[in-house]
Amino acid sequence: MSGLFVTALALGTAGIDPAGVLLALGSLAAGARERTVLVFTAIVVAGTALLGTILTMTLGQQLQDFDWTSVLPPDWLGAAIEAVLAGALLAWAVARLRRRDVRPPRPARPGRTGSALVAGGLVFAASAPLDPTFVGLVVLAGRSESVPEIALAHVTWIVTSQLPLIALAFAIMLRRHGRAVAWLRDLMPRARPVLARVGTATLVLAGLVMAADAAWWLVTGHFLLPDPT
């Protein structure tokens, strides 16, 4: 199991977001077809993974491959970025602790539910760079030159962060979504605080690991996190 895969799994756990499944459940309640929910899920997963891979192969690898030695010490930029991301992750954790009320999105009108849900999938995928854990994965995955490894890392991140939505999609494909929808609808109000606490704790852990990695480079000149290359 590569270090990049483990990092993607940890960042994905930190970024677990029930908004996707809540939007899908609200759309089903408003009359959306099951096929539309599957399309929404596919757009969220494939679109986010594709966007992350493209950004990593362009921006991420450019930052990693650029010769900073002419103006900066070796690996200085990587350590600085990690320190900034660590601060952002910890600040995000503090913000999550202060904001405890998470409300599900309002369902759309029945006549426009399908198209609105598909458009919502595109917005979901396009808004991934607003998530600090996604940005952190782009930067860290830029150390790898293997396209399959980078793509797998981003698939791992989005599947982990949208695990409730993936579970709903599987229930729909197995034609057991009626019971699953009712179960998730009853479960989410109780599970949401637990997921929020787990996500916040993992967010703190990821921030501390990245901060320790940057601090270790500052002291020793080497990174703690393994280099996928």
GROMACS .gro file of C-alpha atoms in nm:
model
  229
    1MET     CA    1   0.000   0.000   0.000
    2SER     CA    2   0.164   0.320  -0.121
    3GLY     CA    3   0.209   0.624   0.098
    4LEU     CA    4   0.008   0.833  -0.150
    5PHE     CA    5  -0.291   0.597  -0.121
    6VAL     CA    6  -0.280   0.615   0.260
    7THR     CA    7  -0.255   0.995   0.242
    8ALA     CA    8  -0.554   1.011   0.005
    9LEU     CA    9  -0.754   0.786   0.238
   10ALA     CA   10  -0.671   1.001   0.541
   11LEU     CA   11  -0.751   1.326   0.361
   12GLY     CA   12  -1.073   1.177   0.224
   13THR     CA   13  -1.180   1.073   0.573
   14ALA     CA   14  -1.106   1.424   0.694
   15GLY     CA   15  -1.319   1.561   0.411
   16ILE     CA   16  -1.624   1.335   0.463
   17ASP     CA   17  -1.924   1.543   0.361
   18PRO     CA   18  -2.289   1.431   0.398
   19ALA     CA   19  -2.409   1.711   0.168
   20GLY     CA   20  -2.404   1.486  -0.140
   21VAL     CA   21  -2.628   1.215   0.004
   22LEU     CA   22  -2.856   1.474   0.164
   23LEU     CA   23  -2.900   1.643  -0.174
   24ALA     CA   24  -2.971   1.306  -0.339
   25LEU     CA   25  -3.220   1.207  -0.068
   26GLY     CA   26  -3.394   1.542  -0.092
   27SER     CA   27  -3.418   1.505  -0.469
   28LEU     CA   28  -3.564   1.154  -0.439
   29ALA     CA   29  -3.819   1.283  -0.193
   30ALA     CA   30  -3.907   1.558  -0.441
   31GLY     CA   31  -3.969   1.307  -0.719
   32ALA     CA   32  -3.631   1.262  -0.891
   33ARG     CA   33  -3.573   0.933  -1.072
   34GLU     CA   34  -3.328   0.681  -0.937
   35ARG     CA   35  -3.135   0.698  -1.265
   36THR     CA   36  -3.079   1.068  -1.210
   37VAL     CA   37  -2.924   1.001  -0.870
   38LEU     CA   38  -2.688   0.748  -1.030
   39VAL     CA   39  -2.589   1.005  -1.294
   40PHE     CA   40  -2.535   1.262  -1.019
   41THR     CA   41  -2.311   1.019  -0.829
   42ALA     CA   42  -2.112   0.932  -1.142
   43ILE     CA   43  -2.057   1.299  -1.221
   44VAL     CA   44  -1.942   1.374  -0.867
   45VAL     CA   45  -1.697   1.083  -0.855
   46ALA     CA   46  -1.564   1.087  -1.212
   47GLY     CA   47  -1.563   1.465  -1.244
   48THR     CA   48  -1.380   1.525  -0.917
   49ALA     CA   49  -1.126   1.250  -0.982
   50LEU     CA   50  -1.063   1.381  -1.335
   51LEU     CA   51  -1.025   1.739  -1.215
   52GLY     CA   52  -0.786   1.633  -0.940
   53THR     CA   53  -0.575   1.426  -1.180
   54ILE     CA   54  -0.553   1.710  -1.432
   55LEU     CA   55  -0.460   1.966  -1.166
   56THR     CA   56  -0.197   1.730  -1.023
   57MET     CA   57  -0.045   1.655  -1.364
   58THR     CA   58  -0.027   2.026  -1.446
   59LEU     CA   59  -0.003   2.248  -1.140
   60GLY     CA   60   0.106   1.984  -0.889
   61GLN     CA   61   0.387   1.837  -1.099
   62GLN     CA   62   0.498   2.178  -1.223
   63LEU     CA   63   0.548   2.285  -0.862
   64GLN     CA   64   0.732   1.961  -0.788
   65ASP     CA   65   0.949   1.956  -1.102
   66PHE     CA   66   1.030   2.326  -1.117
   67ASP     CA   67   1.393   2.399  -1.037
   68TRP     CA   68   1.366   2.607  -0.724
   69THR     CA   69   1.733   2.556  -0.637
   70SER     CA   70   1.828   2.864  -0.837
   71VAL     CA   71   1.635   3.092  -0.601
   72LEU     CA   72   1.533   2.879  -0.303
   73PRO     CA   73   1.681   2.604  -0.083
   74PRO     CA   74   1.591   2.242  -0.184
   75ASP     CA   75   1.234   2.143  -0.091
   76TRP     CA   76   1.174   2.482   0.073
   77LEU     CA   77   0.857   2.545  -0.125
   78GLY     CA   78   0.716   2.201  -0.048
   79ALA     CA   79   0.774   2.251   0.324
   80ALA     CA   80   0.624   2.601   0.311
   81ILE     CA   81   0.314   2.478   0.127
   82GLU     CA   82   0.271   2.196   0.378
   83ALA     CA   83   0.299   2.443   0.665
   84VAL     CA   84   0.035   2.669   0.509
   85LEU     CA   85  -0.196   2.374   0.438
   86ALA     CA   86  -0.147   2.246   0.793
   87GLY     CA   87  -0.254   2.584   0.927
   88ALA     CA   88  -0.555   2.585   0.692
   89LEU     CA   89  -0.660   2.234   0.801
   90LEU     CA   90  -0.632   2.321   1.170
   91ALA     CA   91  -0.820   2.648   1.117
   92TRP     CA   92  -1.090   2.458   0.932
   93ALA     CA   93  -1.114   2.214   1.223
   94VAL     CA   94  -1.161   2.504   1.465
   95ALA     CA   95  -1.431   2.650   1.237
   96ARG     CA   96  -1.610   2.313   1.229
   97LEU     CA   97  -1.603   2.296   1.608
   98ARG     CA   98  -1.760   2.639   1.633
   99ARG     CA   99  -2.026   2.566   1.369
  100ARG     CA  100  -2.220   2.268   1.499
  101ASP     CA  101  -2.549   2.312   1.314
  102VAL     CA  102  -2.549   2.150   0.968
  103ARG     CA  103  -2.878   2.172   0.784
  104PRO     CA  104  -2.974   1.956   0.486
  105PRO     CA  105  -3.031   2.138   0.158
  106ARG     CA  106  -3.386   2.222   0.058
  107PRO     CA  107  -3.529   1.992  -0.210
  108ALA     CA  108  -3.588   2.141  -0.552
  109ARG     CA  109  -3.926   2.166  -0.723
  110PRO     CA  110  -4.049   1.831  -0.858
  111GLY     CA  111  -4.054   1.948  -1.219
  112ARG     CA  112  -3.694   2.063  -1.213
  113THR     CA  113  -3.542   1.812  -0.974
  114GLY     CA  114  -3.367   1.597  -1.236
  115SER     CA  115  -3.187   1.873  -1.424
  116ALA     CA  116  -3.107   2.056  -1.102
  117LEU     CA  117  -2.949   1.740  -0.957
  118VAL     CA  118  -2.732   1.686  -1.267
  119ALA     CA  119  -2.622   2.049  -1.256
  120GLY     CA  120  -2.553   2.003  -0.887
  121GLY     CA  121  -2.316   1.718  -0.970
  122LEU     CA  122  -2.117   1.944  -1.201
  123VAL     CA  123  -2.103   2.213  -0.934
  124PHE     CA  124  -1.993   1.953  -0.677
  125ALA     CA  125  -1.704   1.840  -0.895
  126ALA     CA  126  -1.600   2.191  -0.996
  127SER     CA  127  -1.603   2.314  -0.634
  128ALA     CA  128  -1.357   2.048  -0.513
  129PRO     CA  129  -1.061   2.295  -0.512
  130LEU     CA  130  -1.243   2.483  -0.235
  131ASP     CA  131  -1.176   2.185  -0.006
  132PRO     CA  132  -0.835   2.216   0.164
  133THR     CA  133  -0.796   1.837   0.177
  134PHE     CA  134  -0.838   1.820  -0.201
  135VAL     CA  135  -0.575   2.091  -0.250
  136GLY     CA  136  -0.343   1.910  -0.012
  137LEU     CA  137  -0.377   1.590  -0.215
  138VAL     CA  138  -0.305   1.778  -0.540
  139VAL     CA  139   0.018   1.913  -0.395
  140LEU     CA  140   0.131   1.584  -0.238
  141ALA     CA  141   0.033   1.377  -0.542
  142GLY     CA  142   0.246   1.611  -0.754
  143ARG     CA  143   0.550   1.427  -0.617
  144SER     CA  144   0.444   1.119  -0.817
  145GLU     CA  145   0.500   1.073  -1.190
  146SER     CA  146   0.264   0.776  -1.222
  147VAL     CA  147  -0.067   0.878  -1.380
  148PRO     CA  148  -0.251   0.562  -1.259
  149GLU     CA  149  -0.127   0.621  -0.903
  150ILE     CA  150  -0.239   0.985  -0.913
  151ALA     CA  151  -0.579   0.893  -1.058
  152LEU     CA  152  -0.626   0.618  -0.797
  153ALA     CA  153  -0.540   0.863  -0.520
  154HIS     CA  154  -0.807   1.108  -0.635
  155VAL     CA  155  -1.065   0.832  -0.682
  156THR     CA  156  -0.986   0.716  -0.328
  157TRP     CA  157  -1.029   1.069  -0.195
  158ILE     CA  158  -1.367   1.137  -0.356
  159VAL     CA  159  -1.509   0.788  -0.283
  160THR     CA  160  -1.406   0.818   0.082
  161SER     CA  161  -1.531   1.173   0.125
  162GLN     CA  162  -1.864   1.089  -0.044
  163LEU     CA  163  -1.905   0.741   0.106
  164PRO     CA  164  -2.269   0.801   0.215
  165LEU     CA  165  -2.358   0.899  -0.144
  166ILE     CA  166  -2.177   0.592  -0.282
  167ALA     CA  167  -2.373   0.369  -0.041
  168LEU     CA  168  -2.700   0.519  -0.163
  169ALA     CA  169  -2.600   0.461  -0.527
  170PHE     CA  170  -2.524   0.094  -0.458
  171ALA     CA  171  -2.859   0.057  -0.282
  172ILE     CA  172  -3.033   0.199  -0.589
  173MET     CA  173  -2.851  -0.042  -0.823
  174LEU     CA  174  -2.954  -0.333  -0.601
  175ARG     CA  175  -3.314  -0.207  -0.611
  176ARG     CA  176  -3.318  -0.178  -0.235
  177HIS     CA  177  -3.307   0.197  -0.222
  178GLY     CA  178  -3.659   0.234  -0.083
  179ARG     CA  179  -3.561   0.085   0.247
  180ALA     CA  180  -3.215   0.244   0.226
  181VAL     CA  181  -3.362   0.588   0.161
  182ALA     CA  182  -3.592   0.556   0.459
  183TRP     CA  183  -3.305   0.417   0.671
  184LEU     CA  184  -3.062   0.691   0.568
  185ARG     CA  185  -3.328   0.956   0.614
  186ASP     CA  186  -3.376   0.838   0.972
  187LEU     CA  187  -3.006   0.774   1.033
  188MET     CA  188  -2.849   1.094   0.901
  189PRO     CA  189  -2.983   1.326   1.175
  190ARG     CA  190  -2.818   1.096   1.433
  191ALA     CA  191  -2.509   1.012   1.228
  192ARG     CA  192  -2.433   1.367   1.114
  193PRO     CA  193  -2.289   1.479   1.451
  194VAL     CA  194  -2.077   1.163   1.471
  195LEU     CA  195  -1.949   1.207   1.116
  196ALA     CA  196  -1.875   1.571   1.192
  197ARG     CA  197  -1.671   1.478   1.499
  198VAL     CA  198  -1.482   1.205   1.314
  199GLY     CA  199  -1.414   1.438   1.024
  200THR     CA  200  -1.294   1.715   1.253
  201ALA     CA  201  -1.067   1.477   1.449
  202THR     CA  202  -0.916   1.341   1.128
  203LEU     CA  203  -0.879   1.696   0.999
  204VAL     CA  204  -0.678   1.785   1.309
  205LEU     CA  205  -0.469   1.470   1.266
  206ALA     CA  206  -0.396   1.545   0.900
  207GLY     CA  207  -0.301   1.904   0.988
  208LEU     CA  208  -0.070   1.791   1.268
  209VAL     CA  209   0.097   1.531   1.042
  210MET     CA  210   0.159   1.789   0.769
  211ALA     CA  211   0.287   2.040   1.026
  212ALA     CA  212   0.520   1.776   1.171
  213ASP     CA  213   0.641   1.691   0.820
  214ALA     CA  214   0.724   2.054   0.747
  215ALA     CA  215   0.887   2.100   1.089
  216TRP     CA  216   1.094   1.784   1.044
  217TRP     CA  217   1.224   1.917   0.712
  218LEU     CA  218   1.309   2.245   0.884
  219VAL     CA  219   1.517   2.060   1.146
  220THR     CA  220   1.669   1.775   0.943
  221GLY     CA  221   1.634   1.876   0.578
  222HIS     CA  222   1.425   1.563   0.506
  223PHE     CA  223   1.051   1.491   0.497
  224LEU     CA  224   0.877   1.244   0.727
  225LEU     CA  225   0.608   1.151   0.472
  226PRO     CA  226   0.738   0.904   0.214
  227ASP     CA  227   0.792   1.025  -0.140
  228PRO     CA  228   0.581   0.817  -0.381
  229THR     CA  229   0.851   0.840  -0.643
   0.00000   0.00000   0.00000
